[in-house]
Each structure stands twice: as C-alpha cells, then as structure tokens.
mmCIF file of C-alpha atoms and ligand atoms in Angstrom:
data_model
loop_
_atom_site.group_PDB
_atom_site.id
_atom_site.type_symbol
_atom_site.label_atom_id
_atom_site.label_comp_id
_atom_site.label_asym_id
_atom_site.label_seq_id
_atom_site.Cartn_x
_atom_site.Cartn_y
_atom_site.Cartn_z
ATOM 1 C CA MET M 1 -1.567 -4.280 16.779
ATOM 2 C CA LYS M 2 -3.482 -1.084 16.049
ATOM 3 C CA ILE M 3 -4.516 0.019 12.576
ATOM 4 C CA GLU M 4 -5.809 3.437 11.614
ATOM 5 C CA ARG M 5 -7.021 4.276 8.116
ATOM 6 C CA LEU M 6 -6.873 7.826 6.785
ATOM 7 C CA VAL M 7 -8.530 8.603 3.469
ATOM 8 C CA THR M 8 -6.370 11.150 1.695
ATOM 9 C CA GLY M 9 -6.431 13.402 -1.347
ATOM 10 C CA GLU M 10 -8.800 13.916 -4.247
ATOM 11 C CA LEU M 11 -8.437 10.279 -5.319
ATOM 12 C CA GLN M 12 -9.395 9.103 -1.815
ATOM 13 C CA SER M 13 -6.361 6.879 -1.315
ATOM 14 C CA ASN M 14 -6.192 4.885 1.887
ATOM 15 C CA CYS M 15 -3.178 5.586 4.068
ATOM 16 C CA TYR M 16 -2.763 3.029 6.851
ATOM 17 C CA ILE M 17 -0.851 3.649 10.038
ATOM 18 C CA VAL M 18 -0.094 0.397 11.847
ATOM 19 C CA TRP M 19 1.580 0.267 15.218
ATOM 20 C CA ASP M 20 2.675 -1.930 18.069
ATOM 21 C CA GLU M 21 0.918 -0.708 21.204
ATOM 22 C CA ASN M 22 3.807 -1.564 23.527
ATOM 23 C CA SER M 23 6.751 0.022 21.744
ATOM 24 C CA LEU M 24 4.662 2.555 19.740
ATOM 25 C CA GLU M 25 6.805 1.672 16.734
ATOM 26 C CA SER M 26 4.852 1.950 13.508
ATOM 27 C CA ILE M 27 4.840 1.766 9.770
ATOM 28 C CA ILE M 28 2.912 3.981 7.397
ATOM 29 C CA ILE M 29 1.523 2.440 4.242
ATOM 30 C CA ASP M 30 0.848 4.679 1.223
ATOM 31 C CA PRO M 31 0.924 8.282 2.439
ATOM 32 C CA GLY M 32 -0.834 9.504 -0.689
ATOM 33 C CA ALA M 33 -1.646 13.092 0.285
ATOM 34 C CA GLU M 34 -2.530 15.314 3.276
ATOM 35 C CA SER M 35 0.722 14.984 5.193
ATOM 36 C CA GLU M 36 -0.605 17.260 7.985
ATOM 37 C CA LYS M 37 -3.435 14.841 8.755
ATOM 38 C CA ILE M 38 -0.973 11.926 8.847
ATOM 39 C CA GLY M 39 1.445 13.950 10.973
ATOM 40 C CA ARG M 40 -1.275 14.822 13.494
ATOM 41 C CA LEU M 41 -2.082 11.168 14.029
ATOM 42 C CA ILE M 42 1.596 10.321 14.509
ATOM 43 C CA ASP M 43 1.884 13.108 17.101
ATOM 44 C CA ASP M 44 -1.379 12.241 18.878
ATOM 45 C CA LYS M 45 -0.378 8.612 19.305
ATOM 46 C CA ARG M 46 3.295 9.462 19.981
ATOM 47 C CA LEU M 47 4.450 7.006 17.341
ATOM 48 C CA THR M 48 7.958 6.308 16.133
ATOM 49 C CA VAL M 49 7.709 5.586 12.424
ATOM 50 C CA LYS M 50 10.184 2.951 11.236
ATOM 51 C CA TYR M 51 9.109 2.598 7.621
ATOM 52 C CA ILE M 52 7.039 4.362 4.993
ATOM 53 C CA VAL M 53 5.962 1.541 2.698
ATOM 54 C CA CYS M 54 4.719 2.286 -0.817
ATOM 55 C CA THR M 55 2.605 -0.552 -2.174
ATOM 56 C CA HIS M 56 3.466 0.872 -5.595
ATOM 57 C CA GLY M 57 4.772 4.027 -7.227
ATOM 58 C CA HIS M 58 1.576 5.762 -8.386
ATOM 59 C CA PHE M 59 1.314 9.393 -7.341
ATOM 60 C CA ASP M 60 -1.920 8.987 -5.389
ATOM 61 C CA HIS M 61 -0.097 6.578 -3.030
ATOM 62 C CA ILE M 62 3.168 8.476 -2.596
ATOM 63 C CA GLY M 63 2.172 12.157 -2.764
ATOM 64 C CA ALA M 64 2.945 12.784 0.928
ATOM 65 C CA VAL M 65 6.054 10.573 1.173
ATOM 66 C CA SER M 66 8.414 13.543 1.039
ATOM 67 C CA GLU M 67 6.788 15.452 3.910
ATOM 68 C CA VAL M 68 6.161 12.381 6.056
ATOM 69 C CA LYS M 69 9.772 11.302 5.652
ATOM 70 C CA LYS M 70 10.959 14.795 6.569
ATOM 71 C CA LYS M 71 8.866 14.711 9.732
ATOM 72 C CA THR M 72 9.646 11.163 10.862
ATOM 73 C CA GLY M 73 13.023 10.225 9.373
ATOM 74 C CA ALA M 74 11.530 6.831 8.495
ATOM 75 C CA LYS M 75 12.990 4.706 5.718
ATOM 76 C CA VAL M 76 11.035 4.717 2.474
ATOM 77 C CA VAL M 77 10.412 1.218 1.114
ATOM 78 C CA ILE M 78 9.322 0.079 -2.341
ATOM 79 C CA ASN M 79 9.849 -2.827 -4.728
ATOM 80 C CA LYS M 80 12.688 -2.237 -7.188
ATOM 81 C CA LYS M 81 10.390 -2.930 -10.127
ATOM 82 C CA ASP M 82 8.324 0.195 -9.373
ATOM 83 C CA ILE M 83 11.298 2.558 -9.048
ATOM 84 C CA GLU M 84 10.858 4.024 -12.506
ATOM 85 C CA ILE M 85 7.187 4.818 -11.892
ATOM 86 C CA TYR M 86 8.024 6.186 -8.429
ATOM 87 C CA MET M 87 10.799 8.453 -9.696
ATOM 88 C CA HIS M 88 8.491 9.901 -12.378
ATOM 89 C CA ALA M 89 5.371 10.146 -10.217
ATOM 90 C CA GLY M 90 5.509 13.946 -10.121
ATOM 91 C CA GLU M 91 5.490 14.206 -13.914
ATOM 92 C CA PHE M 92 2.814 11.555 -14.177
ATOM 93 C CA ALA M 93 0.647 13.441 -11.661
ATOM 94 C CA ALA M 94 1.104 16.702 -13.604
ATOM 95 C CA SER M 95 -0.013 15.005 -16.825
ATOM 96 C CA TRP M 96 -3.253 14.102 -15.027
ATOM 97 C CA GLY M 97 -3.659 17.621 -13.642
ATOM 98 C CA PHE M 98 -2.476 16.809 -10.104
ATOM 99 C CA ASN M 99 0.372 18.307 -8.178
ATOM 100 C CA ILE M 100 2.556 16.277 -5.790
ATOM 101 C CA LYS M 101 5.967 16.820 -4.283
ATOM 102 C CA GLN M 102 8.270 14.349 -6.065
ATOM 103 C CA PRO M 103 9.980 12.245 -3.376
ATOM 104 C CA ALA M 104 13.705 11.511 -3.455
ATOM 105 C CA GLU M 105 15.008 8.011 -4.114
ATOM 106 C CA PRO M 106 13.695 5.379 -1.700
ATOM 107 C CA ASP M 107 15.924 4.016 1.083
ATOM 108 C CA LEU M 108 15.138 0.324 0.902
ATOM 109 C CA LEU M 109 14.181 -1.936 -2.000
ATOM 110 C CA VAL M 110 12.293 -5.090 -1.104
ATOM 111 C CA ALA M 111 11.552 -8.323 -2.931
ATOM 112 C CA ASP M 112 9.104 -11.147 -2.285
ATOM 113 C CA GLY M 113 9.394 -12.615 1.211
ATOM 114 C CA ALA M 114 11.146 -9.594 2.741
ATOM 115 C CA GLU M 115 10.314 -8.866 6.392
ATOM 116 C CA LEU M 116 9.839 -5.450 7.923
ATOM 117 C CA LEU M 117 9.803 -5.064 11.684
ATOM 118 C CA ALA M 118 8.193 -2.405 13.871
ATOM 119 C CA GLY M 119 8.312 -3.311 17.553
ATOM 120 C CA ASN M 120 6.739 -6.763 17.825
ATOM 121 C CA LEU M 121 5.104 -6.504 14.426
ATOM 122 C CA HIS M 122 6.536 -8.598 11.605
ATOM 123 C CA PHE M 123 5.285 -7.611 8.168
ATOM 124 C CA ARG M 124 5.923 -9.909 5.230
ATOM 125 C CA VAL M 125 6.163 -8.601 1.674
ATOM 126 C CA LEU M 126 4.281 -10.349 -1.151
ATOM 127 C CA THR M 127 5.028 -9.161 -4.655
ATOM 128 C CA THR M 128 1.811 -8.817 -6.648
ATOM 129 C CA PRO M 129 2.513 -7.321 -10.080
ATOM 130 C CA GLY M 130 -0.218 -6.532 -12.589
ATOM 131 C CA HIS M 131 -1.559 -3.092 -11.665
ATOM 132 C CA SER M 132 2.078 -1.962 -11.815
ATOM 133 C CA PRO M 133 5.247 -4.040 -12.328
ATOM 134 C CA GLY M 134 6.427 -3.723 -8.725
ATOM 135 C CA GLY M 135 3.203 -3.753 -6.742
ATOM 136 C CA ILE M 136 3.483 -5.305 -3.280
ATOM 137 C CA CYS M 137 1.135 -6.364 -0.501
ATOM 138 C CA LEU M 138 2.012 -6.488 3.192
ATOM 139 C CA HIS M 139 0.826 -9.407 5.285
ATOM 140 C CA ILE M 140 0.671 -9.422 9.061
ATOM 141 C CA GLN M 141 -1.369 -11.422 11.573
ATOM 142 C CA GLY M 142 -4.227 -12.257 9.214
ATOM 143 C CA VAL M 143 -4.347 -8.758 7.745
ATOM 144 C CA LEU M 144 -3.303 -7.970 4.196
ATOM 145 C CA PHE M 145 -2.625 -4.471 2.878
ATOM 146 C CA THR M 146 -3.106 -4.746 -0.864
ATOM 147 C CA GLY M 147 -2.589 -1.331 -2.461
ATOM 148 C CA ASP M 148 -4.354 -1.320 -5.842
ATOM 149 C CA THR M 149 -3.992 -5.051 -6.573
ATOM 150 C CA ILE M 150 -7.415 -5.970 -5.150
ATOM 151 C CA PHE M 151 -10.360 -3.934 -3.851
ATOM 152 C CA ALA M 152 -13.698 -4.973 -2.403
ATOM 153 C CA GLY M 153 -15.411 -6.438 -5.472
ATOM 154 C CA SER M 154 -12.793 -5.463 -8.041
ATOM 155 C CA VAL M 155 -9.122 -5.145 -8.939
ATOM 156 C CA GLY M 156 -6.785 -2.338 -9.963
ATOM 157 C CA ARG M 157 -6.602 -1.385 -13.621
ATOM 158 C CA SER M 158 -3.900 -3.039 -15.695
ATOM 159 C CA ASP M 159 -3.825 -0.538 -18.569
ATOM 160 C CA LEU M 160 -1.492 2.007 -16.982
ATOM 161 C CA TYR M 161 2.240 2.089 -17.756
ATOM 162 C CA GLY M 162 3.845 -1.238 -16.781
ATOM 163 C CA GLY M 163 0.511 -2.903 -16.017
ATOM 164 C CA ASP M 164 -0.110 -6.485 -17.177
ATOM 165 C CA ILE M 165 -3.411 -8.337 -17.093
ATOM 166 C CA GLU M 166 -1.810 -11.805 -16.987
ATOM 167 C CA ASP M 167 0.356 -10.807 -14.029
ATOM 168 C CA LEU M 168 -2.696 -9.337 -12.333
ATOM 169 C CA LYS M 169 -4.542 -12.644 -12.702
ATOM 170 C CA LYS M 170 -1.660 -14.520 -11.066
ATOM 171 C CA SER M 171 -1.432 -11.978 -8.259
ATOM 172 C CA PHE M 172 -5.176 -12.123 -7.698
ATOM 173 C CA LEU M 173 -5.072 -15.923 -7.472
ATOM 174 C CA ARG M 174 -2.216 -15.716 -5.017
ATOM 175 C CA LEU M 175 -4.178 -13.369 -2.763
ATOM 176 C CA ILE M 176 -7.454 -15.267 -2.801
ATOM 177 C CA SER M 177 -5.499 -18.438 -1.954
ATOM 178 C CA LEU M 178 -4.677 -16.977 1.459
ATOM 179 C CA PRO M 179 -6.764 -18.193 4.432
ATOM 180 C CA PRO M 180 -10.431 -17.158 3.970
ATOM 181 C CA ASP M 181 -10.638 -15.085 7.129
ATOM 182 C CA THR M 182 -7.733 -12.866 6.034
ATOM 183 C CA GLU M 183 -8.799 -9.204 6.246
ATOM 184 C CA ILE M 184 -8.051 -7.216 3.093
ATOM 185 C CA MET M 185 -7.223 -3.527 3.504
ATOM 186 C CA PRO M 186 -7.139 -2.081 -0.008
ATOM 187 C CA GLY M 187 -5.626 1.120 -1.389
ATOM 188 C CA HIS M 188 -9.067 2.609 -2.092
ATOM 189 C CA GLY M 189 -12.464 1.952 -0.516
ATOM 190 C CA GLY M 190 -13.510 -0.169 2.426
ATOM 191 C CA HIS M 191 -12.049 -3.383 3.781
ATOM 192 C CA THR M 192 -13.131 -6.893 2.852
ATOM 193 C CA THR M 193 -12.008 -10.497 3.365
ATOM 194 C CA VAL M 194 -10.472 -13.214 1.195
ATOM 195 C CA LYS M 195 -13.636 -15.266 1.721
ATOM 196 C CA LYS M 196 -15.892 -12.498 0.360
ATOM 197 C CA GLU M 197 -13.641 -11.806 -2.622
ATOM 198 C CA ARG M 198 -13.595 -15.470 -3.642
ATOM 199 C CA ILE M 199 -17.356 -15.136 -4.153
ATOM 200 C CA LEU M 200 -18.088 -11.487 -4.915
ATOM 201 C CA ASN M 201 -15.094 -10.210 -6.868
ATOM 202 C CA PHE M 202 -15.944 -9.853 -10.566
ATOM 203 C CA PHE M 203 -12.361 -10.814 -11.443
ATOM 204 C CA VAL M 204 -12.976 -14.414 -10.325
ATOM 205 C CA HIS M 205 -14.902 -14.822 -13.570
ATOM 206 C CA GLU M 206 -12.080 -13.388 -15.705
ATOM 207 C CA ILE M 207 -9.573 -16.043 -14.738
HETATM 208 ZN ZN1 LIG W 1 -2.240 2.641 -8.460
#
C-alpha cells in the first residue's frame, strides 16, 4: 500500500491518494481543492481511481470532487447523513467567501461497516458523527483516515450545521479504542497515532 498526502487549498485540507502497488488501483480521500495537483499525481503514478471518498460534506474537503471525477470517472462516495451538507457545499463556501465547483449527487452512499476495494486494498468505513452528522473514517491495515473527526492534539469543531458534541465524544472514544499503534491521517495537519492521542489530545479531558 502506498499513501501520498497532498495539502490543498487555502484551508490546507489533506487529500490522500492511496493505492495498491500491483494493480495501481487507488482511492482518493477528500479532494478539497487544486484538482490539477491531484491529477498530476494520478498521471505520474499511472493510477486507476476506483473511488473518491468524502469523509464529510464540508466544502474544503470536496471542492475538487467535480474535476477529479471528470478526469477519472471514479465513483463518489459519502455517508447518506452528510448528503444535505454536500449538496449545499457551494452555497456554504460562498457564505464564507470561498468559491468551489458544486459537485453533482454522489454515486454511492455508505454506512458503518461498508467495504471499499481498490486492487488488494480493503477499506472499512467507520461512521463517526459529531463534526458533521455523516462524518466517516476509513480504516485499512492499521491506518485510519479521519477527516475532521480527530486531529493531532485536537478534534473537529462541533458548532457547525449538524454538528453534535455528544456524538463527537462517542466517535472520539471509538477511535481511541482502536489498537494503539494505529496511524491517524487527519483531514488537516500532520499524522499521529492512537497511542499519542490517548495521552496528548485535549479532548480526552472533556469526556
Ligand atoms: Zn469539516
């Protein structure tokens, strides 16, 4: 398994491209902005993109979905509970002074426990509401892509539309209950581990 992180857009959202080195099949997690940069990497590595997975519907995570889908033909995946946010992301972005291309309806809605395959890679979906109602994480081979549910040292805000602090607490507990050596790849900032977050994350003291 190969993982490449691209930091995209003014809000510095992490876009992850994960691929199977044998088949070159891949998934793209959170193409937030800068579709050309994402496209170049896909071309350089000669990847076939199976899925574009949105950890949630906020505009800084889906701003390049439209262009990346046009280029790759990959299926766009999100949790049903974030559809409303996703389908209004363009308006939401505009209200914050940002401009994104509103993507069309997603192709595949996933729930907890869903599996997504790319070559030999089996990704498992964990629903982790709190930052948004339909936030998801993707778990594969000891690596967890968490969107804005958990960051190194902190968590995503719960005061945006559809956010819920009690849900966020439950989601946080679920994530830090994973094996301690699990690598966390968040939606913003650098990577961390479950072990570190059990000790260093301020949110441990809020629960
Ligand atoms: Zn977000």
